[in-house]
Amino acid sequence: MATVLDIQRYKDEGRRFAMLTVYDFLSARLLDEAGIPILLVGDSLGMVMLGHPTTLPVTMEDMLHHAKAVARGARQALLVGDMPFMSYQASVEDAVRNAGRFIQEAGMHAVKLEGGGTVVEITRRLVDAGVPVMGHLGLTPQSVHAMGGFKVQGKTDAQAARILADARALEEAGAFSIVLEGMPSKLAAEITHALRIPTIGIGAGPACDGQVLVFHDMLGLTTGKAPKFVKRYANLAEDISRAVNAYADDVRTGNFPGPEHEYSTNGSTPAKDPSEVRYGG
Ligand code: KIV
């Protein structure tokens, strides 16, 4: 199983690595079998899976529900649970209790928290409690209203200096890695070179030690105009549309089900192949 030590080793050896978001059992199994070393149960599930306009409505219960499913599907990857809005901001006690739930109830190996400033002390306390912490700086979606929208951060010298200082402070507090989201490539490169721990970029250019994308974005499952930083490796929304239309046509024309999909008249036969999936009774 990949551990936080492996992730550090990747940086020490100059090996770039991929992280992906994942929200369900089946996808977790596919990504795990593909050898993706870090799977993030991101609070982006609020937008991707639950249809919210931002990540702000996502609750701990939402996160745990999905994290448990992911843990059932993955064997090799380091699993990171994303602490949702207001699960850690109000107090260190909230943070420790909720991070503990990710580890104890949902089978996650680490948690991710957005922001610097007061989050540095929370990070220190979680690390003291034995919980590996991934930081997250730059465009932090839980602060969408404070930022005045989903805007690239760190464009001014003052902002860039603040983000660099937060990154150093998170490293000093014991974070094992930091996501750098939505910032100029030059700033992400500066942070990556300044830190001993790995950085993981999303919309932060090529210098980061690792990269992360939202699974549904890179597969072309989310529709509409993708953000500039997304590379689509498939167009599954189109494939799904084609497949369900073909199915509906087959049903209309009587081409489905065919003889190969029918059961015989002498009772229902038990599945011969134990991997054959049966739903319900
Ligand atoms: O919630 C999420 O998916 C994330 C990644 C984009 C880093 O935080």
GROMACS .gro file of N, CA and C in nm, residues 9-120:
model
  336
    9ARG      N    1   0.918   0.994  -0.088
    9ARG     CA    2   1.026   0.934  -0.166
    9ARG      C    3   1.015   0.973  -0.313
   10TYR      N    4   0.890   0.980  -0.363
   10TYR     CA    5   0.872   1.020  -0.504
   10TYR      C    6   0.940   1.156  -0.526
   11LYS      N    7   0.915   1.249  -0.432
   11LYS     CA    8   0.977   1.383  -0.451
   11LYS      C    9   1.128   1.372  -0.439
   12ASP      N   10   1.174   1.298  -0.338
   12ASP     CA   11   1.319   1.289  -0.317
   12ASP      C   12   1.389   1.230  -0.439
   13GLU      N   13   1.319   1.138  -0.509
   13GLU     CA   14   1.379   1.072  -0.625
   13GLU      C   15   1.344   1.144  -0.757
   14GLY      N   16   1.271   1.257  -0.745
   14GLY     CA   17   1.235   1.333  -0.865
   14GLY      C   18   1.133   1.262  -0.952
   15ARG      N   19   1.049   1.175  -0.890
   15ARG     CA   20   0.946   1.103  -0.967
   15ARG      C   21   0.813   1.175  -0.954
   16ARG      N   22   0.759   1.223  -1.066
   16ARG     CA   23   0.628   1.290  -1.062
   16ARG      C   24   0.518   1.187  -1.045
   17PHE      N   25   0.410   1.224  -0.979
   17PHE     CA   26   0.303   1.126  -0.952
   17PHE      C   27   0.166   1.189  -0.974
   18ALA      N   28   0.069   1.101  -0.997
   18ALA     CA   29  -0.068   1.144  -1.025
   18ALA      C   30  -0.158   1.117  -0.904
   19MET      N   31  -0.248   1.209  -0.880
   19MET     CA   32  -0.356   1.188  -0.782
   19MET      C   33  -0.486   1.213  -0.856
   20LEU      N   34  -0.592   1.141  -0.820
   20LEU     CA   35  -0.724   1.166  -0.878
   20LEU      C   36  -0.827   1.170  -0.767
   21THR      N   37  -0.935   1.243  -0.792
   21THR     CA   38  -1.048   1.237  -0.699
   21THR      C   39  -1.125   1.109  -0.728
   22VAL      N   40  -1.196   1.062  -0.628
   22VAL     CA   41  -1.282   0.946  -0.647
   22VAL      C   42  -1.389   0.948  -0.539
   23TYR      N   43  -1.509   0.901  -0.576
   23TYR     CA   44  -1.622   0.918  -0.482
   23TYR      C   45  -1.702   0.790  -0.460
   24ASP      N   46  -1.666   0.681  -0.530
   24ASP     CA   47  -1.749   0.560  -0.519
   24ASP      C   48  -1.663   0.434  -0.529
   25PHE      N   49  -1.724   0.321  -0.492
   25PHE     CA   50  -1.657   0.192  -0.483
   25PHE      C   51  -1.596   0.148  -0.617
   26LEU      N   52  -1.678   0.148  -0.721
   26LEU     CA   53  -1.633   0.093  -0.849
   26LEU      C   54  -1.518   0.175  -0.909
   27SER      N   55  -1.533   0.306  -0.905
   27SER     CA   56  -1.426   0.392  -0.959
   27SER      C   57  -1.299   0.374  -0.876
   28ALA      N   58  -1.314   0.362  -0.745
   28ALA     CA   59  -1.197   0.343  -0.659
   28ALA      C   60  -1.124   0.215  -0.699
   29ARG      N   61  -1.200   0.109  -0.727
   29ARG     CA   62  -1.136  -0.016  -0.765
   29ARG      C   63  -1.060  -0.001  -0.896
   30LEU      N   64  -1.122   0.068  -0.993
   30LEU     CA   65  -1.056   0.088  -1.123
   30LEU      C   66  -0.928   0.171  -1.110
   31LEU      N   67  -0.935   0.279  -1.034
   31LEU     CA   68  -0.818   0.367  -1.020
   31LEU      C   69  -0.709   0.300  -0.939
   32ASP      N   70  -0.750   0.224  -0.839
   32ASP     CA   71  -0.655   0.151  -0.756
   32ASP      C   72  -0.582   0.046  -0.840
   33GLU      N   73  -0.659  -0.027  -0.921
   33GLU     CA   74  -0.598  -0.131  -1.005
   33GLU      C   75  -0.509  -0.069  -1.113
   34ALA      N   76  -0.540   0.055  -1.151
   34ALA     CA   77  -0.455   0.124  -1.250
   34ALA      C   78  -0.326   0.176  -1.186
   35GLY      N   79  -0.316   0.168  -1.055
   35GLY     CA   80  -0.192   0.205  -0.987
   35GLY      C   81  -0.179   0.352  -0.951
   36ILE      N   82  -0.291   0.425  -0.949
   36ILE     CA   83  -0.284   0.566  -0.905
   36ILE      C   84  -0.250   0.565  -0.755
   37PRO      N   85  -0.139   0.631  -0.716
   37PRO     CA   86  -0.093   0.613  -0.578
   37PRO      C   87  -0.173   0.689  -0.472
   38ILE      N   88  -0.238   0.800  -0.511
   38ILE     CA   89  -0.317   0.875  -0.411
   38ILE      C   90  -0.458   0.898  -0.466
   39LEU      N   91  -0.557   0.857  -0.388
   39LEU     CA   92  -0.697   0.882  -0.425
   39LEU      C   93  -0.756   0.978  -0.322
   40LEU      N   94  -0.811   1.087  -0.373
   40LEU     CA   95  -0.869   1.190  -0.287
   40LEU      C   96  -1.021   1.184  -0.293
   41VAL      N   97  -1.084   1.157  -0.179
   41VAL     CA   98  -1.230   1.171  -0.172
   41VAL      C   99  -1.255   1.319  -0.148
   42GLY      N  100  -1.262   1.393  -0.259
   42GLY     CA  101  -1.269   1.539  -0.252
   42GLY      C  102  -1.408   1.588  -0.220
   43ASP      N  103  -1.415   1.705  -0.155
   43ASP     CA  104  -1.549   1.762  -0.131
   43ASP      C  105  -1.608   1.816  -0.261
   44SER      N  106  -1.531   1.812  -0.370
   44SER     CA  107  -1.587   1.841  -0.502
   44SER      C  108  -1.701   1.745  -0.535
   45LEU      N  109  -1.714   1.638  -0.458
   45LEU     CA  110  -1.827   1.546  -0.479
   45LEU      C  111  -1.959   1.620  -0.461
   46GLY      N  112  -1.957   1.729  -0.382
   46GLY     CA  113  -2.080   1.807  -0.365
   46GLY      C  114  -2.129   1.863  -0.497
   47MET      N  115  -2.034   1.905  -0.583
   47MET     CA  116  -2.072   1.960  -0.713
   47MET      C  117  -2.089   1.848  -0.816
   48VAL      N  118  -1.994   1.753  -0.817
   48VAL     CA  119  -1.992   1.650  -0.922
   48VAL      C  120  -2.103   1.546  -0.901
   49MET      N  121  -2.119   1.501  -0.777
   49MET     CA  122  -2.211   1.390  -0.750
   49MET      C  123  -2.346   1.436  -0.696
   50LEU      N  124  -2.346   1.548  -0.623
   50LEU     CA  125  -2.469   1.588  -0.555
   50LEU      C  126  -2.538   1.708  -0.619
   51GLY      N  127  -2.471   1.770  -0.716
   51GLY     CA  128  -2.536   1.878  -0.793
   51GLY      C  129  -2.542   2.012  -0.723
   52HIS      N  130  -2.459   2.034  -0.619
   52HIS     CA  131  -2.456   2.166  -0.555
   52HIS      C  132  -2.373   2.262  -0.641
   53PRO      N  133  -2.401   2.393  -0.629
   53PRO     CA  134  -2.323   2.489  -0.709
   53PRO      C  135  -2.183   2.513  -0.655
   54THR      N  136  -2.161   2.485  -0.526
   54THR     CA  137  -2.028   2.500  -0.464
   54THR      C  138  -2.008   2.379  -0.373
   55THR      N  139  -1.890   2.377  -0.307
   55THR     CA  140  -1.864   2.266  -0.212
   55THR      C  141  -1.918   2.300  -0.072
   56LEU      N  142  -1.971   2.419  -0.055
   56LEU     CA  143  -2.008   2.464   0.081
   56LEU      C  144  -2.118   2.380   0.149
   57PRO      N  145  -2.216   2.329   0.078
   57PRO     CA  146  -2.321   2.253   0.150
   57PRO      C  147  -2.277   2.112   0.193
   58VAL      N  148  -2.160   2.068   0.153
   58VAL     CA  149  -2.119   1.929   0.180
   58VAL      C  150  -2.098   1.909   0.331
   59THR      N  151  -2.153   1.799   0.383
   59THR     CA  152  -2.144   1.770   0.527
   59THR      C  153  -2.046   1.656   0.554
   60MET      N  154  -2.013   1.639   0.679
   60MET     CA  155  -1.930   1.525   0.719
   60MET      C  156  -2.000   1.394   0.682
   61GLU      N  157  -2.132   1.390   0.700
   61GLU     CA  158  -2.204   1.265   0.670
   61GLU      C  159  -2.194   1.233   0.521
   62ASP      N  160  -2.208   1.335   0.436
   62ASP     CA  161  -2.189   1.314   0.291
   62ASP      C  162  -2.051   1.254   0.266
   63MET      N  163  -1.950   1.316   0.325
   63MET     CA  164  -1.812   1.275   0.299
   63MET      C  165  -1.786   1.133   0.347
   64LEU      N  166  -1.837   1.101   0.465
   64LEU     CA  167  -1.811   0.967   0.520
   64LEU      C  168  -1.879   0.860   0.437
   65HIS      N  169  -2.001   0.890   0.390
   65HIS     CA  170  -2.076   0.796   0.307
   65HIS      C  171  -1.993   0.757   0.184
   66HIS      N  172  -1.938   0.858   0.116
   66HIS     CA  173  -1.859   0.831  -0.005
   66HIS      C  174  -1.722   0.771   0.029
   67ALA      N  175  -1.661   0.821   0.136
   67ALA     CA  176  -1.527   0.771   0.174
   67ALA      C  177  -1.532   0.622   0.208
   68LYS      N  178  -1.639   0.580   0.274
   68LYS     CA  179  -1.650   0.437   0.309
   68LYS      C  180  -1.658   0.351   0.183
   69ALA      N  181  -1.734   0.399   0.084
   69ALA     CA  182  -1.746   0.324  -0.042
   69ALA      C  183  -1.611   0.315  -0.111
   70VAL      N  184  -1.537   0.425  -0.113
   70VAL     CA  185  -1.404   0.426  -0.176
   70VAL      C  186  -1.311   0.328  -0.104
   71ALA      N  187  -1.314   0.328   0.028
   71ALA     CA  188  -1.225   0.239   0.104
   71ALA      C  189  -1.256   0.092   0.075
   72ARG      N  190  -1.383   0.062   0.044
   72ARG     CA  191  -1.419  -0.076   0.010
   72ARG      C  192  -1.362  -0.117  -0.126
   73GLY      N  193  -1.333  -0.017  -0.212
   73GLY     CA  194  -1.286  -0.049  -0.347
   73GLY      C  195  -1.136  -0.047  -0.365
   74ALA      N  196  -1.065   0.023  -0.276
   74ALA     CA  197  -0.920   0.043  -0.296
   74ALA      C  198  -0.838  -0.049  -0.206
   75ARG      N  199  -0.725  -0.095  -0.259
   75ARG     CA  200  -0.634  -0.183  -0.182
   75ARG      C  201  -0.496  -0.121  -0.166
   76GLN      N  202  -0.447  -0.053  -0.273
   76GLN     CA  203  -0.307  -0.010  -0.279
   76GLN      C  204  -0.287   0.139  -0.253
   77ALA      N  205  -0.387   0.219  -0.287
   77ALA     CA  206  -0.365   0.364  -0.287
   77ALA      C  207  -0.369   0.423  -0.147
   78LEU      N  208  -0.300   0.536  -0.133
   78LEU     CA  209  -0.313   0.617  -0.013
   78LEU      C  210  -0.446   0.693  -0.026
   79LEU      N  211  -0.533   0.677   0.073
   79LEU     CA  212  -0.667   0.736   0.065
   79LEU      C  213  -0.674   0.862   0.151
   80VAL      N  214  -0.715   0.972   0.087
   80VAL     CA  215  -0.720   1.101   0.157
   80VAL      C  216  -0.864   1.150   0.161
   81GLY      N  217  -0.913   1.179   0.280
   81GLY     CA  218  -1.049   1.233   0.298
   81GLY      C  219  -1.044   1.384   0.310
   82ASP      N  220  -1.128   1.452   0.234
   82ASP     CA  221  -1.127   1.598   0.230
   82ASP      C  222  -1.220   1.650   0.341
   83MET      N  223  -1.165   1.729   0.431
   83MET     CA  224  -1.247   1.782   0.541
   83MET      C  225  -1.342   1.889   0.484
   84PRO      N  226  -1.475   1.870   0.498
   84PRO     CA  227  -1.567   1.967   0.436
   84PRO      C  228  -1.577   2.097   0.515
   85PHE      N  229  -1.639   2.194   0.451
   85PHE     CA  230  -1.657   2.328   0.510
   85PHE      C  231  -1.718   2.318   0.650
   86MET      N  232  -1.658   2.386   0.744
   86MET     CA  233  -1.701   2.396   0.884
   86MET      C  234  -1.684   2.266   0.964
   87SER      N  235  -1.605   2.172   0.910
   87SER     CA  236  -1.575   2.052   0.991
   87SER      C  237  -1.446   2.073   1.069
   88TYR      N  238  -1.373   2.183   1.040
   88TYR     CA  239  -1.245   2.207   1.111
   88TYR      C  240  -1.219   2.355   1.141
   89GLN      N  241  -1.295   2.445   1.079
   89GLN     CA  242  -1.263   2.587   1.093
   89GLN      C  243  -1.298   2.642   1.231
   90ALA      N  244  -1.403   2.587   1.296
   90ALA     CA  245  -1.452   2.649   1.420
   90ALA      C  246  -1.362   2.622   1.540
   91SER      N  247  -1.303   2.504   1.548
   91SER     CA  248  -1.217   2.474   1.664
   91SER      C  249  -1.126   2.356   1.633
   92VAL      N  250  -1.016   2.351   1.709
   92VAL     CA  251  -0.923   2.238   1.697
   92VAL      C  252  -0.996   2.109   1.738
   93GLU      N  253  -1.084   2.120   1.836
   93GLU     CA  254  -1.158   2.000   1.883
   93GLU      C  255  -1.242   1.942   1.769
   94ASP      N  256  -1.314   2.029   1.698
   94ASP     CA  257  -1.394   1.983   1.583
   94ASP      C  258  -1.304   1.913   1.482
   95ALA      N  259  -1.188   1.977   1.456
   95ALA     CA  260  -1.097   1.923   1.354
   95ALA      C  261  -1.048   1.785   1.393
   96VAL      N  262  -1.008   1.768   1.520
   96VAL     CA  263  -0.954   1.639   1.563
   96VAL      C  264  -1.065   1.533   1.559
   97ARG      N  265  -1.184   1.571   1.607
   97ARG     CA  266  -1.294   1.473   1.609
   97ARG      C  267  -1.331   1.430   1.466
   98ASN      N  268  -1.344   1.528   1.377
   98ASN     CA  269  -1.388   1.494   1.241
   98ASN      C  270  -1.280   1.422   1.160
   99ALA      N  271  -1.155   1.463   1.180
   99ALA     CA  272  -1.046   1.391   1.112
   99ALA      C  273  -1.043   1.247   1.163
  100GLY      N  274  -1.063   1.231   1.293
  100GLY     CA  275  -1.066   1.097   1.352
  100GLY      C  276  -1.175   1.011   1.289
  101ARG      N  277  -1.289   1.072   1.257
  101ARG     CA  278  -1.398   0.995   1.194
  101ARG      C  279  -1.357   0.944   1.056
  102PHE      N  280  -1.284   1.028   0.981
  102PHE     CA  281  -1.238   0.983   0.849
  102PHE      C  282  -1.149   0.859   0.861
  103ILE      N  283  -1.063   0.859   0.965
  103ILE     CA  284  -0.968   0.748   0.980
  103ILE      C  285  -1.040   0.626   1.038
  104GLN      N  286  -1.115   0.651   1.147
  104GLN     CA  287  -1.171   0.541   1.225
  104GLN      C  288  -1.295   0.478   1.158
  105GLU      N  289  -1.385   0.562   1.107
  105GLU     CA  290  -1.511   0.510   1.052
  105GLU      C  291  -1.503   0.482   0.903
  106ALA      N  292  -1.423   0.562   0.830
  106ALA     CA  293  -1.429   0.553   0.684
  106ALA      C  294  -1.307   0.486   0.621
  107GLY      N  295  -1.205   0.454   0.702
  107GLY     CA  296  -1.089   0.383   0.646
  107GLY      C  297  -0.997   0.469   0.564
  108MET      N  298  -1.002   0.604   0.582
  108MET     CA  299  -0.906   0.692   0.514
  108MET      C  300  -0.771   0.683   0.586
  109HIS      N  301  -0.663   0.720   0.513
  109HIS     CA  302  -0.529   0.717   0.572
  109HIS      C  303  -0.478   0.856   0.606
  110ALA      N  304  -0.545   0.959   0.556
  110ALA     CA  305  -0.500   1.097   0.575
  110ALA      C  306  -0.619   1.188   0.549
  111VAL      N  307  -0.605   1.315   0.587
  111VAL     CA  308  -0.710   1.413   0.557
  111VAL      C  309  -0.648   1.533   0.486
  112LYS      N  310  -0.734   1.609   0.417
  112LYS     CA  311  -0.690   1.733   0.352
  112LYS      C  312  -0.770   1.850   0.408
  113LEU      N  313  -0.700   1.960   0.432
  113LEU     CA  314  -0.763   2.081   0.485
  113LEU      C  315  -0.725   2.198   0.396
  114GLU      N  316  -0.818   2.289   0.374
  114GLU     CA  317  -0.790   2.407   0.291
  114GLU      C  318  -0.741   2.524   0.378
  115GLY      N  319  -0.641   2.596   0.327
  115GLY     CA  320  -0.603   2.724   0.387
  115GLY      C  321  -0.475   2.722   0.467
  116GLY      N  322  -0.428   2.847   0.496
  116GLY     CA  323  -0.312   2.866   0.584
  116GLY      C  324  -0.362   2.934   0.711
  117GLY      N  325  -0.282   3.025   0.766
  117GLY     CA  326  -0.326   3.100   0.884
  117GLY      C  327  -0.358   3.007   1.000
  118THR      N  328  -0.482   3.011   1.048
  118THR     CA  329  -0.519   2.930   1.166
  118THR      C  330  -0.518   2.780   1.135
  119VAL      N  331  -0.526   2.745   1.009
  119VAL     CA  332  -0.524   2.603   0.971
  119VAL      C  333  -0.386   2.541   1.001
  120VAL      N  334  -0.284   2.626   1.012
  120VAL     CA  335  -0.149   2.575   1.044
  120VAL      C  336  -0.150   2.509   1.182
   0.00000   0.00000   0.00000
